[in-house]
mmCIF file of C-alpha atoms and ligand atoms in Angstrom:
data_model
loop_
_atom_site.group_PDB
_atom_site.id
_atom_site.type_symbol
_atom_site.label_atom_id
_atom_site.label_comp_id
_atom_site.label_asym_id
_atom_site.label_seq_id
_atom_site.Cartn_x
_atom_site.Cartn_y
_atom_site.Cartn_z
ATOM 1 C CA MET A 890 -13.428 19.342 15.199
ATOM 2 C CA LYS A 891 -11.202 16.874 17.021
ATOM 3 C CA VAL A 892 -12.638 13.381 17.087
ATOM 4 C CA PHE A 893 -12.131 11.072 20.070
ATOM 5 C CA PRO A 894 -10.678 8.609 20.690
ATOM 6 C CA ARG A 895 -7.671 9.617 18.665
ATOM 7 C CA ALA A 896 -4.185 8.227 18.067
ATOM 8 C CA GLN A 897 -1.980 11.306 17.863
ATOM 9 C CA ILE A 898 1.205 10.529 15.966
ATOM 10 C CA ASP A 899 4.242 12.639 16.770
ATOM 11 C CA ILE A 900 6.209 12.856 13.529
ATOM 12 C CA THR A 901 9.072 14.668 15.269
ATOM 13 C CA ALA A 902 9.460 11.679 17.579
ATOM 14 C CA LEU A 903 9.563 9.349 14.557
ATOM 15 C CA HIS A 904 12.300 11.446 12.905
ATOM 16 C CA HIS A 905 14.178 11.410 16.197
ATOM 17 C CA ASN A 906 13.869 7.620 16.399
ATOM 18 C CA VAL A 907 15.238 7.209 12.881
ATOM 19 C CA LEU A 908 18.298 9.257 13.873
ATOM 20 C CA GLN A 909 18.671 7.311 17.101
ATOM 21 C CA LEU A 910 18.503 3.945 15.286
ATOM 22 C CA GLN A 911 21.063 5.231 12.781
ATOM 23 C CA LYS A 912 23.319 6.070 15.733
ATOM 24 C CA ILE A 913 22.832 2.610 17.224
ATOM 25 C CA ALA A 914 23.608 0.927 13.870
ATOM 26 C CA PRO A 915 25.755 3.526 12.087
ATOM 27 C CA HIS A 916 26.997 1.277 9.277
ATOM 28 C CA SER A 917 23.627 -0.175 8.289
ATOM 29 C CA LYS A 918 20.831 0.989 6.051
ATOM 30 C CA LEU A 919 17.508 1.407 7.802
ATOM 31 C CA MET A 920 14.381 -0.371 6.632
ATOM 32 C CA ALA A 921 11.324 0.994 8.402
ATOM 33 C CA VAL A 922 8.853 -1.845 8.898
ATOM 34 C CA VAL A 923 5.369 -0.486 8.236
ATOM 35 C CA LYS A 924 3.195 -3.608 8.052
ATOM 36 C CA ALA A 925 -0.167 -3.645 9.845
ATOM 37 C CA ASN A 926 -0.899 0.004 9.050
ATOM 38 C CA ALA A 927 2.555 1.026 10.292
ATOM 39 C CA TYR A 928 1.831 -0.694 13.605
ATOM 40 C CA GLY A 929 -1.377 1.320 13.836
ATOM 41 C CA HIS A 930 0.379 4.633 13.121
ATOM 42 C CA GLY A 931 -1.044 5.127 9.613
ATOM 43 C CA LEU A 932 0.689 3.420 6.673
ATOM 44 C CA THR A 933 0.700 6.043 3.939
ATOM 45 C CA SER A 934 1.317 9.087 6.108
ATOM 46 C CA ILE A 935 4.267 7.375 7.829
ATOM 47 C CA CYS A 936 5.765 6.427 4.453
ATOM 48 C CA LYS A 937 5.286 9.967 3.152
ATOM 49 C CA HIS A 938 6.865 11.588 6.198
ATOM 50 C CA LEU A 939 9.859 9.274 6.659
ATOM 51 C CA THR A 940 11.676 10.238 3.468
ATOM 52 C CA GLU A 941 15.048 9.857 5.225
ATOM 53 C CA VAL A 942 14.864 6.063 5.665
ATOM 54 C CA ASP A 943 16.415 3.723 3.074
ATOM 55 C CA GLY A 944 13.291 1.651 2.493
ATOM 56 C CA PHE A 945 10.123 0.167 3.908
ATOM 57 C CA GLY A 946 9.248 -3.390 4.845
ATOM 58 C CA LEU A 947 5.694 -4.672 4.415
ATOM 59 C CA ALA A 948 4.023 -8.010 5.031
ATOM 60 C CA ARG A 949 1.560 -8.147 2.146
ATOM 61 C CA LEU A 950 1.297 -7.083 -1.467
ATOM 62 C CA GLU A 951 -1.892 -5.140 -0.686
ATOM 63 C CA GLU A 952 0.093 -2.962 1.720
ATOM 64 C CA ALA A 953 2.762 -2.298 -0.905
ATOM 65 C CA MET A 954 0.070 -1.401 -3.445
ATOM 66 C CA GLN A 955 -1.379 1.130 -1.020
ATOM 67 C CA VAL A 956 2.044 2.722 -0.581
ATOM 68 C CA ARG A 957 2.719 2.914 -4.312
ATOM 69 C CA ALA A 958 -0.807 4.250 -4.953
ATOM 70 C CA ALA A 959 -0.047 7.037 -2.471
ATOM 71 C CA GLY A 960 2.834 8.065 -4.710
ATOM 72 C CA VAL A 961 5.676 6.791 -2.511
ATOM 73 C CA GLY A 962 8.619 5.802 -4.715
ATOM 74 C CA ALA A 963 10.845 4.448 -1.932
ATOM 75 C CA HIS A 964 12.533 1.066 -1.853
ATOM 76 C CA LEU A 965 9.967 -1.557 -0.710
ATOM 77 C CA LEU A 966 10.401 -5.160 0.444
ATOM 78 C CA LEU A 967 7.649 -7.754 0.836
ATOM 79 C CA LEU A 968 8.684 -9.590 4.001
ATOM 80 C CA GLU A 969 6.488 -12.644 3.390
ATOM 81 C CA GLY A 970 7.038 -12.664 -0.339
ATOM 82 C CA VAL A 971 4.282 -13.295 -2.870
ATOM 83 C CA PHE A 972 1.336 -15.631 -2.396
ATOM 84 C CA ARG A 973 0.534 -16.041 -6.146
ATOM 85 C CA SER A 974 2.810 -16.053 -9.177
ATOM 86 C CA SER A 975 0.728 -13.292 -10.799
ATOM 87 C CA ASP A 976 1.783 -10.955 -7.959
ATOM 88 C CA LEU A 977 5.275 -11.012 -9.429
ATOM 89 C CA TYR A 978 4.204 -8.884 -12.400
ATOM 90 C CA TYR A 979 3.144 -6.120 -10.028
ATOM 91 C CA LEU A 980 6.479 -6.319 -8.202
ATOM 92 C CA ALA A 981 8.410 -6.063 -11.458
ATOM 93 C CA SER A 982 6.392 -3.123 -12.763
ATOM 94 C CA HIS A 983 6.403 -1.256 -9.441
ATOM 95 C CA ASN A 984 9.990 -1.970 -8.457
ATOM 96 C CA ILE A 985 9.308 -3.906 -5.249
ATOM 97 C CA ASP A 986 11.734 -6.410 -3.714
ATOM 98 C CA THR A 987 10.511 -9.742 -2.426
ATOM 99 C CA VAL A 988 11.543 -12.274 0.160
ATOM 100 C CA VAL A 989 11.688 -15.889 -1.017
ATOM 101 C CA HIS A 990 11.240 -18.182 1.952
ATOM 102 C CA HIS A 991 9.703 -21.326 0.422
ATOM 103 C CA GLN A 992 10.128 -23.707 -2.462
ATOM 104 C CA SER A 993 6.709 -22.705 -3.799
ATOM 105 C CA GLN A 994 7.978 -19.157 -4.269
ATOM 106 C CA VAL A 995 11.036 -20.423 -6.157
ATOM 107 C CA ASP A 996 8.563 -22.311 -8.376
ATOM 108 C CA MET A 997 6.442 -19.189 -8.933
ATOM 109 C CA LEU A 998 9.499 -17.234 -10.043
ATOM 110 C CA GLU A 999 10.146 -19.966 -12.645
ATOM 111 C CA GLU A 1000 6.550 -19.905 -13.903
ATOM 112 C CA VAL A 1001 6.531 -16.288 -15.078
ATOM 113 C CA THR A 1002 8.390 -14.209 -17.622
ATOM 114 C CA LEU A 1003 9.001 -10.782 -16.185
ATOM 115 C CA ALA A 1004 9.809 -7.695 -18.229
ATOM 116 C CA LYS A 1005 12.516 -6.866 -15.723
ATOM 117 C CA PRO A 1006 14.213 -9.009 -13.045
ATOM 118 C CA ILE A 1007 13.224 -8.351 -9.443
ATOM 119 C CA ASN A 1008 15.412 -8.102 -6.353
ATOM 120 C CA VAL A 1009 15.133 -11.172 -4.168
ATOM 121 C CA TRP A 1010 15.997 -11.710 -0.519
ATOM 122 C CA ILE A 1011 16.374 -15.401 0.212
ATOM 123 C CA LYS A 1012 15.260 -16.154 3.733
ATOM 124 C CA ILE A 1013 17.227 -18.642 5.774
ATOM 125 C CA ASP A 1014 15.750 -20.461 8.752
ATOM 126 C CA THR A 1015 18.567 -20.215 11.271
ATOM 127 C CA GLY A 1016 16.531 -21.411 14.233
ATOM 128 C CA MET A 1017 13.181 -19.675 14.541
ATOM 129 C CA HIS A 1018 11.532 -22.419 12.444
ATOM 130 C CA ARG A 1019 8.715 -20.296 11.092
ATOM 131 C CA LEU A 1020 9.765 -19.240 7.582
ATOM 132 C CA GLY A 1021 12.848 -19.816 5.511
ATOM 133 C CA PHE A 1022 15.110 -22.456 4.012
ATOM 134 C CA LEU A 1023 16.975 -24.777 6.334
ATOM 135 C CA ALA A 1024 20.738 -25.012 5.850
ATOM 136 C CA GLU A 1025 20.332 -28.273 3.903
ATOM 137 C CA GLU A 1026 17.696 -26.760 1.593
ATOM 138 C CA PHE A 1027 19.469 -23.481 1.053
ATOM 139 C CA ASN A 1028 21.888 -24.384 -1.692
ATOM 140 C CA ASP A 1029 19.296 -25.892 -4.004
ATOM 141 C CA ALA A 1030 16.985 -22.886 -3.662
ATOM 142 C CA TYR A 1031 19.879 -20.474 -4.071
ATOM 143 C CA GLN A 1032 21.161 -22.193 -7.234
ATOM 144 C CA ARG A 1033 17.699 -22.200 -8.799
ATOM 145 C CA LEU A 1034 17.335 -18.491 -8.093
ATOM 146 C CA LEU A 1035 20.811 -17.801 -9.486
ATOM 147 C CA ASN A 1036 19.822 -19.556 -12.717
ATOM 148 C CA ASN A 1037 16.521 -17.711 -13.003
ATOM 149 C CA PRO A 1038 16.509 -14.709 -15.385
ATOM 150 C CA ASN A 1039 13.546 -13.201 -13.465
ATOM 151 C CA VAL A 1040 15.804 -12.795 -10.438
ATOM 152 C CA ALA A 1041 18.181 -9.828 -10.264
ATOM 153 C CA LYS A 1042 21.766 -10.575 -9.230
ATOM 154 C CA PRO A 1043 23.269 -10.606 -6.755
ATOM 155 C CA ILE A 1044 20.698 -12.301 -4.570
ATOM 156 C CA ASN A 1045 20.379 -10.922 -1.041
ATOM 157 C CA PHE A 1046 20.149 -12.793 2.252
ATOM 158 C CA MET A 1047 17.978 -12.519 5.313
ATOM 159 C CA THR A 1048 17.019 -14.310 8.483
ATOM 160 C CA HIS A 1049 14.753 -13.517 11.418
ATOM 161 C CA PHE A 1050 15.246 -13.916 15.158
ATOM 162 C CA GLY A 1051 12.869 -15.820 17.392
ATOM 163 C CA CYS A 1052 14.217 -14.834 20.808
ATOM 164 C CA ALA A 1053 16.255 -11.643 20.448
ATOM 165 C CA ASP A 1054 14.027 -9.948 23.040
ATOM 166 C CA ASP A 1055 15.494 -12.328 25.631
ATOM 167 C CA GLN A 1056 19.138 -11.386 26.116
ATOM 168 C CA ALA A 1057 19.766 -14.455 28.270
ATOM 169 C CA ASN A 1058 18.822 -16.843 25.474
ATOM 170 C CA PRO A 1059 21.913 -18.041 23.565
ATOM 171 C CA VAL A 1060 19.918 -18.975 20.452
ATOM 172 C CA THR A 1061 20.273 -15.496 18.893
ATOM 173 C CA LEU A 1062 24.061 -15.753 18.806
ATOM 174 C CA GLN A 1063 23.713 -19.210 17.253
ATOM 175 C CA GLN A 1064 21.333 -17.797 14.646
ATOM 176 C CA ILE A 1065 23.837 -15.072 13.747
ATOM 177 C CA GLN A 1066 26.635 -17.625 13.500
ATOM 178 C CA ARG A 1067 24.644 -20.021 11.296
ATOM 179 C CA PHE A 1068 23.649 -17.155 9.012
ATOM 180 C CA ASN A 1069 27.234 -15.940 8.684
ATOM 181 C CA GLU A 1070 28.536 -19.438 7.978
ATOM 182 C CA LEU A 1071 25.925 -20.223 5.361
ATOM 183 C CA THR A 1072 26.326 -16.939 3.479
ATOM 184 C CA GLN A 1073 30.089 -16.624 3.856
ATOM 185 C CA GLY A 1074 31.805 -15.461 0.701
ATOM 186 C CA LEU A 1075 28.556 -15.026 -1.224
ATOM 187 C CA GLU A 1076 27.900 -11.764 -2.997
ATOM 188 C CA GLY A 1077 24.771 -9.896 -1.863
ATOM 189 C CA GLN A 1078 23.356 -7.747 0.915
ATOM 190 C CA ARG A 1079 22.458 -9.146 4.320
ATOM 191 C CA THR A 1080 19.779 -8.393 6.884
ATOM 192 C CA LEU A 1081 19.125 -10.100 10.193
ATOM 193 C CA ALA A 1082 17.940 -7.697 12.857
ATOM 194 C CA ASN A 1083 14.444 -6.749 13.972
ATOM 195 C CA SER A 1084 14.167 -4.181 16.777
ATOM 196 C CA ALA A 1085 15.305 -6.551 19.503
ATOM 197 C CA GLY A 1086 18.255 -7.607 17.338
ATOM 198 C CA ILE A 1087 19.151 -3.967 16.671
ATOM 199 C CA LEU A 1088 19.093 -3.020 20.356
ATOM 200 C CA GLY A 1089 20.788 -6.148 21.658
ATOM 201 C CA TYR A 1090 23.189 -7.530 19.037
ATOM 202 C CA GLN A 1091 25.703 -5.385 17.169
ATOM 203 C CA ASP A 1092 26.858 -8.378 15.123
ATOM 204 C CA ALA A 1093 23.347 -8.584 13.716
ATOM 205 C CA HIS A 1094 23.344 -5.092 12.173
ATOM 206 C CA GLN A 1095 25.188 -5.898 8.895
ATOM 207 C CA ASP A 1096 23.891 -4.249 5.680
ATOM 208 C CA TRP A 1097 20.283 -3.501 6.646
ATOM 209 C CA ILE A 1098 18.454 -3.287 9.951
ATOM 210 C CA ARG A 1099 14.695 -3.853 9.910
ATOM 211 C CA ALA A 1100 13.158 -1.633 12.558
ATOM 212 C CA GLY A 1101 9.511 -2.017 13.461
ATOM 213 C CA ILE A 1102 8.409 -1.423 17.024
ATOM 214 C CA ALA A 1103 11.539 0.528 18.048
ATOM 215 C CA LEU A 1104 10.932 3.037 15.270
ATOM 216 C CA TYR A 1105 7.608 3.846 16.899
ATOM 217 C CA GLY A 1106 9.348 4.441 20.225
ATOM 218 C CA VAL A 1107 8.374 1.207 21.909
ATOM 219 C CA SER A 1108 10.734 -1.397 23.341
ATOM 220 C CA PRO A 1109 10.460 -5.013 22.177
ATOM 221 C CA ILE A 1110 12.223 -6.266 25.299
ATOM 222 C CA GLU A 1111 10.267 -7.555 28.287
ATOM 223 C CA GLY A 1112 10.358 -5.244 31.298
ATOM 224 C CA ASP A 1113 12.190 -2.593 29.258
ATOM 225 C CA ARG A 1114 11.170 0.899 28.081
ATOM 226 C CA ALA A 1115 12.106 2.441 24.714
ATOM 227 C CA THR A 1116 13.231 5.594 26.524
ATOM 228 C CA ASN A 1117 16.115 3.514 27.981
ATOM 229 C CA HIS A 1118 17.486 3.473 24.416
ATOM 230 C CA GLY A 1119 16.893 7.152 23.679
ATOM 231 C CA LEU A 1120 13.742 6.396 21.670
ATOM 232 C CA GLN A 1121 10.580 8.491 21.975
ATOM 233 C CA PRO A 1122 7.019 7.111 21.910
ATOM 234 C CA ALA A 1123 5.345 8.253 18.696
ATOM 235 C CA MET A 1124 1.726 7.445 19.532
ATOM 236 C CA ARG A 1125 -0.526 9.008 22.141
ATOM 237 C CA LEU A 1126 -3.889 7.263 22.422
ATOM 238 C CA ILE A 1127 -6.216 9.831 23.859
ATOM 239 C CA SER A 1128 -9.898 10.148 24.666
ATOM 240 C CA LYS A 1129 -12.096 12.192 27.038
ATOM 241 C CA LEU A 1130 -13.997 11.888 30.274
ATOM 242 C CA ILE A 1131 -17.669 11.839 29.310
ATOM 243 C CA ALA A 1132 -19.001 11.498 32.860
ATOM 244 C CA VAL A 1133 -17.802 12.105 36.429
ATOM 245 C CA ARG A 1134 -20.007 10.513 39.087
ATOM 246 C CA ASP A 1135 -20.164 10.162 42.838
ATOM 247 C CA HIS A 1136 -20.005 6.509 43.749
ATOM 248 C CA LYS A 1137 -20.934 4.859 47.054
ATOM 249 C CA ALA A 1138 -18.812 2.285 48.865
ATOM 250 C CA GLY A 1139 -19.971 -1.258 48.199
ATOM 251 C CA GLU A 1140 -21.799 -0.466 44.963
ATOM 252 C CA PRO A 1141 -20.831 -2.465 41.847
ATOM 253 C CA VAL A 1142 -19.592 -0.950 38.581
ATOM 254 C CA GLY A 1143 -20.154 -1.991 34.989
ATOM 255 C CA TYR A 1144 -21.149 -5.243 33.293
ATOM 256 C CA GLY A 1145 -21.280 -8.161 35.677
ATOM 257 C CA GLY A 1146 -20.784 -5.818 38.623
ATOM 258 C CA SER A 1147 -17.340 -7.328 38.892
ATOM 259 C CA TRP A 1148 -15.819 -4.506 40.976
ATOM 260 C CA ARG A 1149 -17.086 -2.731 44.079
ATOM 261 C CA SER A 1150 -15.491 0.283 45.698
ATOM 262 C CA GLU A 1151 -14.229 -0.049 49.260
ATOM 263 C CA GLN A 1152 -14.975 3.593 49.981
ATOM 264 C CA ASP A 1153 -17.018 6.458 48.643
ATOM 265 C CA THR A 1154 -15.251 7.827 45.601
ATOM 266 C CA LYS A 1155 -15.688 9.553 42.249
ATOM 267 C CA LEU A 1156 -15.692 7.522 39.058
ATOM 268 C CA GLY A 1157 -14.826 8.822 35.629
ATOM 269 C CA VAL A 1158 -16.159 7.310 32.416
ATOM 270 C CA VAL A 1159 -13.743 7.453 29.461
ATOM 271 C CA ALA A 1160 -14.989 7.210 25.882
ATOM 272 C CA ILE A 1161 -12.944 4.253 24.685
ATOM 273 C CA GLY A 1162 -13.616 0.531 24.743
ATOM 274 C CA TYR A 1163 -12.972 -2.750 23.005
ATOM 275 C CA GLY A 1164 -14.842 -1.453 19.935
ATOM 276 C CA ASP A 1165 -11.885 0.906 19.530
ATOM 277 C CA GLY A 1166 -9.357 -1.848 20.119
ATOM 278 C CA TYR A 1167 -8.707 -1.151 23.781
ATOM 279 C CA PRO A 1168 -8.595 -4.702 25.182
ATOM 280 C CA ARG A 1169 -11.622 -5.966 27.062
ATOM 281 C CA ASN A 1170 -9.358 -8.088 29.220
ATOM 282 C CA ALA A 1171 -7.589 -5.042 30.724
ATOM 283 C CA PRO A 1172 -8.003 -5.844 34.416
ATOM 284 C CA THR A 1173 -9.051 -3.559 37.250
ATOM 285 C CA GLY A 1174 -5.948 -1.565 38.137
ATOM 286 C CA THR A 1175 -4.738 -0.981 34.577
ATOM 287 C CA PRO A 1176 -3.588 2.661 34.555
ATOM 288 C CA VAL A 1177 -5.065 5.554 32.595
ATOM 289 C CA TYR A 1178 -3.329 8.944 32.709
ATOM 290 C CA ILE A 1179 -5.651 11.817 33.640
ATOM 291 C CA ASN A 1180 -4.629 15.299 34.753
ATOM 292 C CA GLY A 1181 -1.055 14.430 35.596
ATOM 293 C CA ARG A 1182 -1.522 11.110 37.387
ATOM 294 C CA ARG A 1183 -2.312 7.448 36.837
ATOM 295 C CA VAL A 1184 -5.779 6.326 37.851
ATOM 296 C CA PRO A 1185 -6.940 2.698 37.764
ATOM 297 C CA ILE A 1186 -9.543 1.169 35.475
ATOM 298 C CA VAL A 1187 -12.311 -0.378 37.608
ATOM 299 C CA GLY A 1188 -14.733 -3.064 36.452
ATOM 300 C CA ARG A 1189 -15.021 -4.425 32.942
ATOM 301 C CA VAL A 1190 -14.070 -2.539 29.800
ATOM 302 C CA SER A 1191 -17.223 -2.065 27.663
ATOM 303 C CA MET A 1192 -17.463 -1.669 23.895
ATOM 304 C CA ASP A 1193 -17.392 2.143 23.912
ATOM 305 C CA MET A 1194 -16.423 3.071 27.460
ATOM 306 C CA LEU A 1195 -14.435 2.203 30.504
ATOM 307 C CA SER A 1196 -14.616 3.417 34.109
ATOM 308 C CA VAL A 1197 -11.751 4.726 36.220
ATOM 309 C CA ASP A 1198 -11.544 5.448 39.939
ATOM 310 C CA LEU A 1199 -10.631 9.145 40.160
ATOM 311 C CA GLY A 1200 -10.590 9.203 43.980
ATOM 312 C CA ALA A 1201 -12.830 10.961 46.492
ATOM 313 C CA ASP A 1202 -10.924 14.268 46.415
ATOM 314 C CA SER A 1203 -10.512 14.454 42.646
ATOM 315 C CA ILE A 1204 -11.428 17.572 40.701
ATOM 316 C CA ASP A 1205 -11.459 16.100 37.179
ATOM 317 C CA LYS A 1206 -14.255 17.312 34.919
ATOM 318 C CA VAL A 1207 -16.212 16.072 31.966
ATOM 319 C CA GLY A 1208 -14.196 16.904 28.849
ATOM 320 C CA ASP A 1209 -10.793 16.383 30.461
ATOM 321 C CA ASP A 1210 -8.257 14.329 28.502
ATOM 322 C CA ALA A 1211 -7.689 10.678 29.303
ATOM 323 C CA ILE A 1212 -4.460 9.198 27.915
ATOM 324 C CA LEU A 1213 -4.536 5.436 27.468
ATOM 325 C CA TRP A 1214 -0.859 5.342 26.499
ATOM 326 C CA GLY A 1215 1.754 7.713 25.154
ATOM 327 C CA PRO A 1216 4.782 9.661 26.380
ATOM 328 C CA GLU A 1217 3.055 10.134 29.758
ATOM 329 C CA LEU A 1218 2.184 6.465 30.174
ATOM 330 C CA PRO A 1219 4.382 3.976 28.289
ATOM 331 C CA VAL A 1220 2.448 1.454 26.223
ATOM 332 C CA GLU A 1221 4.952 -1.104 27.540
ATOM 333 C CA GLU A 1222 3.572 -0.505 31.058
ATOM 334 C CA VAL A 1223 -0.040 -0.844 29.927
ATOM 335 C CA ALA A 1224 0.805 -4.064 28.085
ATOM 336 C CA GLU A 1225 2.306 -5.501 31.263
ATOM 337 C CA TYR A 1226 -0.949 -4.916 33.158
ATOM 338 C CA ILE A 1227 -2.977 -6.485 30.378
ATOM 339 C CA GLY A 1228 -0.673 -9.460 29.968
ATOM 340 C CA THR A 1229 0.134 -8.823 26.326
ATOM 341 C CA ILE A 1230 2.831 -7.098 24.260
ATOM 342 C CA SER A 1231 2.880 -3.496 23.080
ATOM 343 C CA TYR A 1232 2.831 -4.694 19.455
ATOM 344 C CA GLU A 1233 -0.664 -6.081 19.939
ATOM 345 C CA LEU A 1234 -2.002 -2.943 21.618
ATOM 346 C CA VAL A 1235 -0.893 -0.528 18.893
ATOM 347 C CA THR A 1236 -1.817 -2.744 15.943
ATOM 348 C CA LYS A 1237 -5.284 -3.636 17.223
ATOM 349 C CA LEU A 1238 -6.801 -0.164 17.191
ATOM 350 C CA THR A 1239 -9.946 -0.239 15.059
ATOM 351 C CA PRO A 1240 -10.854 2.171 12.236
ATOM 352 C CA ARG A 1241 -13.093 4.065 14.678
ATOM 353 C CA VAL A 1242 -9.924 5.534 16.218
ATOM 354 C CA MET A 1243 -8.825 8.501 14.167
ATOM 355 C CA VAL A 1244 -5.087 8.381 13.414
ATOM 356 C CA ASP A 1245 -3.847 11.936 13.436
ATOM 357 C CA CYS A 1246 -0.374 12.795 12.130
ATOM 358 C CA GLU A 1247 0.362 16.191 13.608
HETATM 359 C C1 PLP B 1576 7.726 -7.450 11.623
HETATM 360 C C2 PLP B 1576 9.077 -7.780 11.154
HETATM 361 C C3 PLP B 1576 10.177 -7.004 11.538
HETATM 362 C C4 PLP B 1576 10.085 -5.883 12.538
HETATM 363 O O1 PLP B 1576 10.009 -6.426 13.838
HETATM 364 P P1 PLP B 1576 10.079 -5.481 15.132
HETATM 365 O O2 PLP B 1576 10.229 -6.430 16.251
HETATM 366 O O3 PLP B 1576 8.785 -4.745 15.184
HETATM 367 O O4 PLP B 1576 11.228 -4.573 14.935
HETATM 368 C C5 PLP B 1576 11.407 -7.310 10.982
HETATM 369 N N1 PLP B 1576 11.545 -8.324 10.117
HETATM 370 C C6 PLP B 1576 10.517 -9.101 9.728
HETATM 371 C C7 PLP B 1576 10.746 -10.213 8.774
HETATM 372 C C8 PLP B 1576 9.250 -8.862 10.243
HETATM 373 O O5 PLP B 1576 8.235 -9.639 9.859
#
């Protein structure tokens, strides 16, 4: 039995996107970023299917443990590093790389005695000012890591972009330049680019690209669509019409009666709501794709349902598919209506939505 709502994951599209990213950055290794349940696409099944990538990036140790427990032996990197020194023993025994972005993590690496040194990526703050060592702090941290027997050599280097989704902003080029200057002549691998960096800045590709949202066939760039870059949407969020009703002009719909129809019409009720992670703040007019066309949400999104205006002449029936986003309706477009980013929509699906890798 097929459960609804469902997030159908198109593995063929994911394989295609890996190839496409490899074409865009042909000299770089590809790290697939799979934090937050692989952006809602299902952490362990994505890691099991994408055997062709060079490694996976995760935010938290718990995510890495899940991947290892599922029997995935691939190269893993903890993008936020460890939060406790005891975590380092797990990294050493399970062969997981870590980012070091803060003095406290340099301290932790000096507090333990590991059976085997671990691979470290020192994170440099080149202008985003969230995580990482500033240029003036870098050398001290780097020297301490070099002198630490728990740290494998050579040490690797990373930075992260704050504004790469905005091509007009010169800060990304400055970030690349600062990174190159600071790491010049040092032995070790380098990684700078998230999806926006991959799509917009060739100079940022270097040894490893770190692809998150683009891998899932979604563009990180405002007003853009992933299909413009030859990428295919991997997720289709789908539910069903559970009611089709005649509706009189002037009558209100839903909680608060916030919307009234101007003419007699037919309304459809779709089984999805904020309890599934579909945002409650999706305004009237946000599109849903039903039987080959976009129809607008009307009134407030409820916990388990939302209403759409099917139109007076519609012939849609109970049981018909309703696509909230997917190849037919880009999640980028839905995010624009809702006033958020696609990242938030795909990662916020709740466990009630069945994630189905076809
Ligand atoms: C999440 C993340 C990425 C991936 O970002 P996208 O914009 O989804 O490609 C890359 N690097 C780091 C450090 C991250 O935290």
